[in-house]
Amino acid sequence: MRAITLDSPETAPRLRDDLPDLTPAGDHVVVRVHASSVNPVDNSIAAGMLASIGLEYEYPVVLGRDYAGVVEHVGEAVSKYKTGDQVFGFLLHANPHVRDGAWAERITLNEEISIAPVPDGVDLVTAGAAPLAGITALALVDALDLSDGDVVLIAGATGGVGSLAVQLAARAGARVVAPGLAEDEAFLSDLGVSAVIPRDGDVAAAVRERYSDGVDALLDLVNFTPGTYEAALKDGARVASSTGAAGEGPGRSNVMANPTPENLHRLGELLAEGSLRVPIQRTYNLQQAPEALAALPAEHTQGKLAIQVN
């Protein structure tokens, strides 16, 4: 079986073609993966960073979180899925060790977590790029409790999570302001951003020039500590972050995505009805996945970098 693996702490990710094939047991299914995408956590895993927080790497580690594909085999206790079903989801970064990933021809999954049916009308490329970023965006916008007329600052709006969060915030009735480059203006406006401000320079001051009272909410996807945009906030503004930048206290939420079937079903419904779309900037094949890993932090992205597995 082919997969992109990390074989030791000293090696770079590479394509291997000698991994054993998988067989389902009990309540597990084997999924032939067709599509995936790149997320920042993939680079963290590849760099060995999860070891610094006490997680054990069990080599070879297969990289990749997101997946969409087709069920090929089912265990004898499986009741919810059958061969031929199209499914999607994302794998936890450790369960309990850092080992399993989605950049492989096949993966094995418990039918109770990290898996849901791909809704009718949603293609596998979209389903494979959506799970981790989409569920993260849903959790962040839920935490902000946006309502009609709220002004929300979204830092990192051009990225995978940000491009989805913009759509969700606008759908909730909020006016979205986002830092960006000149080349981002059309992209962000098309997603639902009301005002694009220069991301270079004093973002908080630029926000205050446009909204003198400050913003009602902040979604920070860029920073790892709180405070960068504090001067742009109204008193009592809500803040949410997936990178630890929300801080602590009332209205401050640091969130993580959870690949429950309920969350995946909710995401799937939004994709199927067209309320949420996944911008895909570029697609790489499985062999090129290490190039995609390098491109994510090195290049200015608009949306997602997708991986075609099969």
Short mmCIF file of C-alpha atoms in Angstrom, two decimals:
data_model
loop_
_atom_site.label_atom_id
_atom_site.label_comp_id
_atom_site.label_asym_id
_atom_site.label_seq_id
_atom_site.Cartn_x
_atom_site.Cartn_y
_atom_site.Cartn_z
CA MET A 1 0.00 0.00 0.00
CA ARG A 2 1.23 3.52 -0.86
CA ALA A 3 1.30 6.26 1.76
CA ILE A 4 3.19 9.41 2.74
CA THR A 5 5.09 8.56 5.89
CA LEU A 6 7.45 9.97 8.47
CA ASP A 7 9.78 7.07 9.24
CA SER A 8 11.85 8.53 12.09
CA PRO A 9 12.47 11.86 13.86
CA GLU A 10 15.42 12.49 11.53
CA THR A 11 13.77 11.78 8.18
CA ALA A 12 11.65 13.91 5.87
CA PRO A 13 8.17 12.81 4.72
CA ARG A 14 8.31 10.47 1.73
CA LEU A 15 6.17 8.20 -0.41
CA ARG A 16 6.35 4.53 0.50
CA ASP A 17 4.77 1.67 -1.42
CA ASP A 18 5.46 -1.19 0.98
CA LEU A 19 2.97 -0.68 3.81
CA PRO A 20 0.73 -3.66 4.56
CA ASP A 21 -2.83 -3.71 3.28
CA LEU A 22 -5.59 -3.23 5.84
CA THR A 23 -8.35 -5.58 6.92
CA PRO A 24 -11.31 -4.43 9.02
CA ALA A 25 -12.04 -5.95 12.40
CA GLY A 26 -15.17 -5.69 14.49
CA ASP A 27 -16.75 -2.26 14.19
CA HIS A 28 -14.17 -0.86 11.75
CA VAL A 29 -14.38 -0.14 8.03
CA VAL A 30 -11.64 0.10 5.42
CA VAL A 31 -11.95 3.19 3.21
CA ARG A 32 -10.17 3.67 -0.10
CA VAL A 33 -9.11 7.32 0.08
CA HIS A 34 -9.73 9.47 -2.99
CA ALA A 35 -9.11 13.00 -1.72
CA SER A 36 -7.56 14.92 1.16
CA SER A 37 -6.02 18.32 1.87
CA VAL A 38 -3.22 20.01 3.79
CA ASN A 39 -3.73 21.58 7.22
CA PRO A 40 -1.24 23.37 9.50
CA VAL A 41 -1.31 20.44 11.94
CA ASP A 42 0.18 18.25 9.20
CA ASN A 43 3.34 20.34 9.30
CA SER A 44 3.37 20.21 13.10
CA ILE A 45 3.21 16.41 13.01
CA ALA A 46 5.86 16.17 10.29
CA ALA A 47 8.19 18.42 12.30
CA GLY A 48 7.83 16.23 15.40
CA MET A 49 6.26 19.06 17.37
CA LEU A 50 3.62 16.89 19.05
CA ALA A 51 6.39 15.07 20.94
CA SER A 52 7.06 18.35 22.77
CA ILE A 53 3.61 18.16 24.36
CA GLY A 54 4.09 14.57 25.46
CA LEU A 55 2.55 12.63 22.58
CA GLU A 56 4.38 9.50 21.47
CA TYR A 57 5.20 8.94 17.80
CA GLU A 58 4.76 5.36 16.60
CA TYR A 59 6.76 5.03 13.38
CA PRO A 60 6.12 4.89 10.53
CA VAL A 61 3.67 7.77 10.97
CA VAL A 62 1.26 8.25 8.08
CA LEU A 63 0.63 11.96 7.53
CA GLY A 64 -2.62 13.74 6.60
CA ARG A 65 -5.86 14.39 8.51
CA ASP A 66 -8.70 14.97 6.03
CA TYR A 67 -10.14 12.24 3.84
CA ALA A 68 -12.99 11.42 1.49
CA GLY A 69 -13.38 8.07 -0.16
CA VAL A 70 -15.33 4.86 -0.65
CA VAL A 71 -15.89 2.04 1.82
CA GLU A 72 -14.15 -1.09 0.49
CA HIS A 73 -14.57 -3.54 3.39
CA VAL A 74 -16.57 -3.67 6.63
CA GLY A 75 -16.00 -5.56 9.87
CA GLU A 76 -18.47 -8.15 11.08
CA ALA A 77 -19.97 -5.79 13.68
CA VAL A 78 -20.45 -2.78 11.37
CA SER A 79 -24.10 -1.74 11.00
CA LYS A 80 -24.03 1.83 9.65
CA TYR A 81 -21.95 1.42 6.47
CA LYS A 82 -21.65 -0.96 3.56
CA THR A 83 -19.24 -1.51 0.71
CA GLY A 84 -19.54 1.27 -1.85
CA ASP A 85 -20.66 4.02 0.53
CA GLN A 86 -18.97 7.39 0.04
CA VAL A 87 -17.71 8.77 3.35
CA PHE A 88 -15.62 11.64 4.69
CA GLY A 89 -14.09 12.97 7.88
CA PHE A 90 -10.76 13.67 9.52
CA LEU A 91 -8.46 11.62 11.71
CA LEU A 92 -7.45 12.75 15.18
CA HIS A 93 -3.80 13.79 15.47
CA ALA A 94 -3.21 11.11 18.09
CA ASN A 95 -5.34 8.10 19.00
CA PRO A 96 -3.65 7.66 21.47
CA HIS A 97 -0.27 7.71 19.68
CA VAL A 98 0.74 9.75 16.65
CA ARG A 99 0.57 7.11 13.91
CA ASP A 100 -2.52 6.97 11.68
CA GLY A 101 -3.06 9.40 8.82
CA ALA A 102 -5.10 9.86 5.66
CA TRP A 103 -2.42 10.27 3.00
CA ALA A 104 -2.63 6.60 2.16
CA GLU A 105 -4.44 4.49 -0.38
CA ARG A 106 -6.55 2.98 2.40
CA ILE A 107 -7.39 3.81 6.00
CA THR A 108 -9.30 1.95 8.71
CA LEU A 109 -11.91 3.71 10.85
CA ASN A 110 -14.25 3.01 13.72
CA GLU A 111 -17.79 3.48 12.44
CA GLU A 112 -18.68 5.62 15.47
CA ILE A 113 -16.18 8.48 15.09
CA SER A 114 -14.38 10.48 12.40
CA ILE A 115 -16.72 9.27 9.66
CA ALA A 116 -19.99 10.33 8.03
CA PRO A 117 -21.70 9.83 4.67
CA VAL A 118 -20.82 12.24 1.87
CA PRO A 119 -24.13 13.98 1.07
CA ASP A 120 -25.66 13.65 -2.38
CA GLY A 121 -24.37 16.34 -4.69
CA VAL A 122 -21.05 16.87 -2.88
CA ASP A 123 -18.03 15.65 -4.85
CA LEU A 124 -15.19 13.77 -3.17
CA VAL A 125 -12.65 16.54 -3.86
CA THR A 126 -14.76 19.04 -1.90
CA ALA A 127 -15.52 16.50 0.82
CA GLY A 128 -11.84 15.67 1.16
CA ALA A 129 -10.81 19.30 1.59
CA ALA A 130 -13.56 20.35 4.00
CA PRO A 131 -13.56 18.35 7.27
CA LEU A 132 -10.91 19.75 9.62
CA ALA A 133 -11.12 23.35 8.41
CA GLY A 134 -14.91 23.24 8.14
CA ILE A 135 -15.57 21.87 11.60
CA THR A 136 -13.03 24.27 13.08
CA ALA A 137 -14.76 27.20 11.37
CA LEU A 138 -18.16 26.04 12.63
CA ALA A 139 -16.90 25.78 16.20
CA LEU A 140 -15.31 29.23 16.05
CA VAL A 141 -18.36 30.99 14.64
CA ASP A 142 -20.61 29.17 17.12
CA ALA A 143 -18.39 30.42 19.95
CA LEU A 144 -18.73 34.02 18.77
CA ASP A 145 -22.55 33.76 18.78
CA LEU A 146 -22.84 36.24 15.92
CA SER A 147 -26.11 37.91 15.07
CA ASP A 148 -27.46 40.28 12.45
CA GLY A 149 -25.50 43.54 12.37
CA ASP A 150 -22.50 42.42 14.43
CA VAL A 151 -19.11 43.51 13.13
CA VAL A 152 -16.49 40.75 13.27
CA LEU A 153 -12.77 41.01 12.52
CA ILE A 154 -11.40 37.80 11.01
CA ALA A 155 -7.59 37.62 10.97
CA GLY A 156 -6.39 34.90 8.60
CA ALA A 157 -9.48 35.10 6.39
CA THR A 158 -7.74 33.91 3.23
CA GLY A 159 -6.66 30.56 4.68
CA GLY A 160 -8.49 27.26 4.84
CA VAL A 161 -10.35 27.86 8.11
CA GLY A 162 -10.68 31.59 7.53
CA SER A 163 -12.23 31.30 4.08
CA LEU A 164 -14.95 29.07 5.52
CA ALA A 165 -15.43 31.14 8.68
CA VAL A 166 -16.02 34.26 6.56
CA GLN A 167 -18.90 32.54 4.79
CA LEU A 168 -20.41 31.30 8.04
CA ALA A 169 -20.13 34.71 9.71
CA ALA A 170 -21.74 36.45 6.75
CA ARG A 171 -24.47 33.81 6.74
CA ALA A 172 -25.17 34.69 10.39
CA GLY A 173 -25.76 38.30 9.34
CA ALA A 174 -22.46 39.76 10.54
CA ARG A 175 -20.44 42.39 8.71
CA VAL A 176 -17.00 40.89 8.20
CA VAL A 177 -13.82 42.96 8.15
CA ALA A 178 -10.59 41.19 7.24
CA PRO A 179 -6.92 42.12 6.82
CA GLY A 180 -5.62 41.19 3.39
CA LEU A 181 -3.32 42.02 0.50
CA ALA A 182 -4.46 43.95 -2.56
CA GLU A 183 -4.54 40.66 -4.46
CA ASP A 184 -6.98 39.25 -1.90
CA GLU A 185 -9.72 41.86 -2.25
CA ALA A 186 -11.78 40.15 -4.95
CA PHE A 187 -11.36 36.72 -3.31
CA LEU A 188 -12.44 37.96 0.12
CA SER A 189 -15.31 40.06 -1.18
CA ASP A 190 -16.65 37.06 -3.07
CA LEU A 191 -16.66 35.06 0.16
CA GLY A 192 -18.65 37.73 2.02
CA VAL A 193 -16.12 40.16 3.49
CA SER A 194 -17.61 43.67 3.76
CA ALA A 195 -14.34 45.53 4.19
CA VAL A 196 -10.77 44.49 3.37
CA ILE A 197 -8.11 46.46 5.27
CA PRO A 198 -4.33 46.34 4.67
CA ARG A 199 -2.83 43.51 6.67
CA ASP A 200 0.57 45.22 6.83
CA GLY A 201 0.79 47.96 9.42
CA ASP A 202 -1.47 48.70 12.39
CA VAL A 203 -4.54 46.57 11.76
CA ALA A 204 -6.30 47.66 14.95
CA ALA A 205 -5.90 51.35 14.04
CA ALA A 206 -7.21 50.68 10.53
CA VAL A 207 -10.25 48.95 12.00
CA ARG A 208 -10.92 51.88 14.34
CA GLU A 209 -10.75 54.31 11.42
CA ARG A 210 -13.60 52.44 9.77
CA TYR A 211 -15.49 51.38 12.90
CA SER A 212 -14.86 54.03 15.53
CA ASP A 213 -16.65 52.10 18.27
CA GLY A 214 -14.62 48.96 17.60
CA VAL A 215 -15.78 45.51 16.54
CA ASP A 216 -18.20 43.22 18.35
CA ALA A 217 -16.13 40.07 17.81
CA LEU A 218 -12.71 38.84 16.78
CA LEU A 219 -11.74 35.55 15.18
CA ASP A 220 -7.94 35.23 15.36
CA LEU A 221 -6.40 32.48 13.22
CA VAL A 222 -2.97 34.08 12.95
CA ASN A 223 -1.52 34.61 16.41
CA PHE A 224 -0.61 32.15 19.16
CA THR A 225 -0.99 34.54 22.09
CA PRO A 226 -3.77 37.05 22.83
CA GLY A 227 -3.63 40.81 22.56
CA THR A 228 -2.57 41.63 19.01
CA TYR A 229 -5.92 43.15 18.01
CA GLU A 230 -7.18 44.15 21.45
CA ALA A 231 -7.31 47.85 20.51
CA ALA A 232 -9.84 47.06 17.77
CA LEU A 233 -12.37 45.55 20.19
CA LYS A 234 -15.37 47.02 21.92
CA ASP A 235 -15.59 46.51 25.66
CA GLY A 236 -16.99 43.01 26.19
CA ALA A 237 -16.26 41.89 22.63
CA ARG A 238 -16.24 38.13 22.05
CA VAL A 239 -12.99 36.52 20.90
CA ALA A 240 -12.44 33.05 19.46
CA SER A 241 -9.30 31.34 18.20
CA SER A 242 -8.07 27.91 17.13
CA THR A 243 -4.46 28.89 17.79
CA GLY A 244 -4.70 29.85 21.47
CA ALA A 245 -5.01 33.60 20.87
CA ALA A 246 -8.40 34.15 22.53
CA GLY A 247 -7.06 34.53 26.06
CA GLU A 248 -9.16 33.75 29.12
CA GLY A 249 -12.33 35.15 30.63
CA PRO A 250 -15.97 35.73 29.68
CA GLY A 251 -16.55 35.66 25.94
CA ARG A 252 -13.07 34.25 25.22
CA SER A 253 -13.02 30.85 23.50
CA ASN A 254 -10.05 28.74 22.38
CA VAL A 255 -11.57 25.92 20.35
CA MET A 256 -10.54 22.62 18.77
CA ALA A 257 -12.36 20.66 16.08
CA ASN A 258 -14.01 17.39 17.01
CA PRO A 259 -14.79 14.93 14.17
CA THR A 260 -18.03 13.58 15.61
CA PRO A 261 -20.60 12.20 13.17
CA GLU A 262 -22.92 15.03 14.28
CA ASN A 263 -20.38 17.71 13.36
CA LEU A 264 -19.61 16.02 10.05
CA HIS A 265 -23.33 15.70 9.22
CA ARG A 266 -23.81 19.41 9.95
CA LEU A 267 -20.88 20.35 7.73
CA GLY A 268 -22.11 18.03 4.99
CA GLU A 269 -25.55 19.65 5.00
CA LEU A 270 -24.05 23.12 4.53
CA LEU A 271 -21.94 21.87 1.63
CA ALA A 272 -24.87 20.07 0.02
CA GLU A 273 -27.21 23.05 0.18
CA GLY A 274 -24.56 25.40 -1.18
CA SER A 275 -24.38 27.57 1.94
CA LEU A 276 -20.68 26.77 2.25
CA ARG A 277 -18.14 26.25 -0.49
CA VAL A 278 -14.51 25.20 -0.21
CA PRO A 279 -12.11 27.33 -2.26
CA ILE A 280 -9.33 25.09 -3.58
CA GLN A 281 -6.28 26.99 -4.77
CA ARG A 282 -4.24 24.04 -6.03
CA THR A 283 -4.35 20.25 -6.18
CA TYR A 284 -1.38 17.91 -5.69
CA ASN A 285 -1.24 14.16 -6.27
CA LEU A 286 -0.21 11.82 -3.47
CA GLN A 287 3.42 11.70 -4.53
CA GLN A 288 3.53 15.52 -4.39
CA ALA A 289 2.12 15.74 -0.86
CA PRO A 290 5.52 16.69 0.65
CA GLU A 291 5.59 19.63 -1.79
CA ALA A 292 2.14 20.67 -0.58
CA LEU A 293 3.35 20.49 3.02
CA ALA A 294 6.18 22.88 2.17
CA ALA A 295 3.92 25.20 0.19
CA LEU A 296 1.34 25.77 2.94
CA PRO A 297 3.56 27.85 5.27
CA ALA A 298 5.78 29.25 2.52
CA GLU A 299 3.18 30.65 0.11
CA HIS A 300 0.28 33.06 0.46
CA THR A 301 -2.76 30.84 0.06
CA GLN A 302 -6.35 31.58 -0.82
CA GLY A 303 -8.40 28.67 0.47
CA LYS A 304 -7.21 25.07 0.57
CA LEU A 305 -4.43 22.99 -0.94
CA ALA A 306 -5.99 19.68 -1.97
CA ILE A 307 -4.42 16.21 -2.27
CA GLN A 308 -5.62 13.69 -4.87
CA VAL A 309 -4.88 10.24 -3.46
CA ASN A 310 -6.55 7.81 -5.87
#
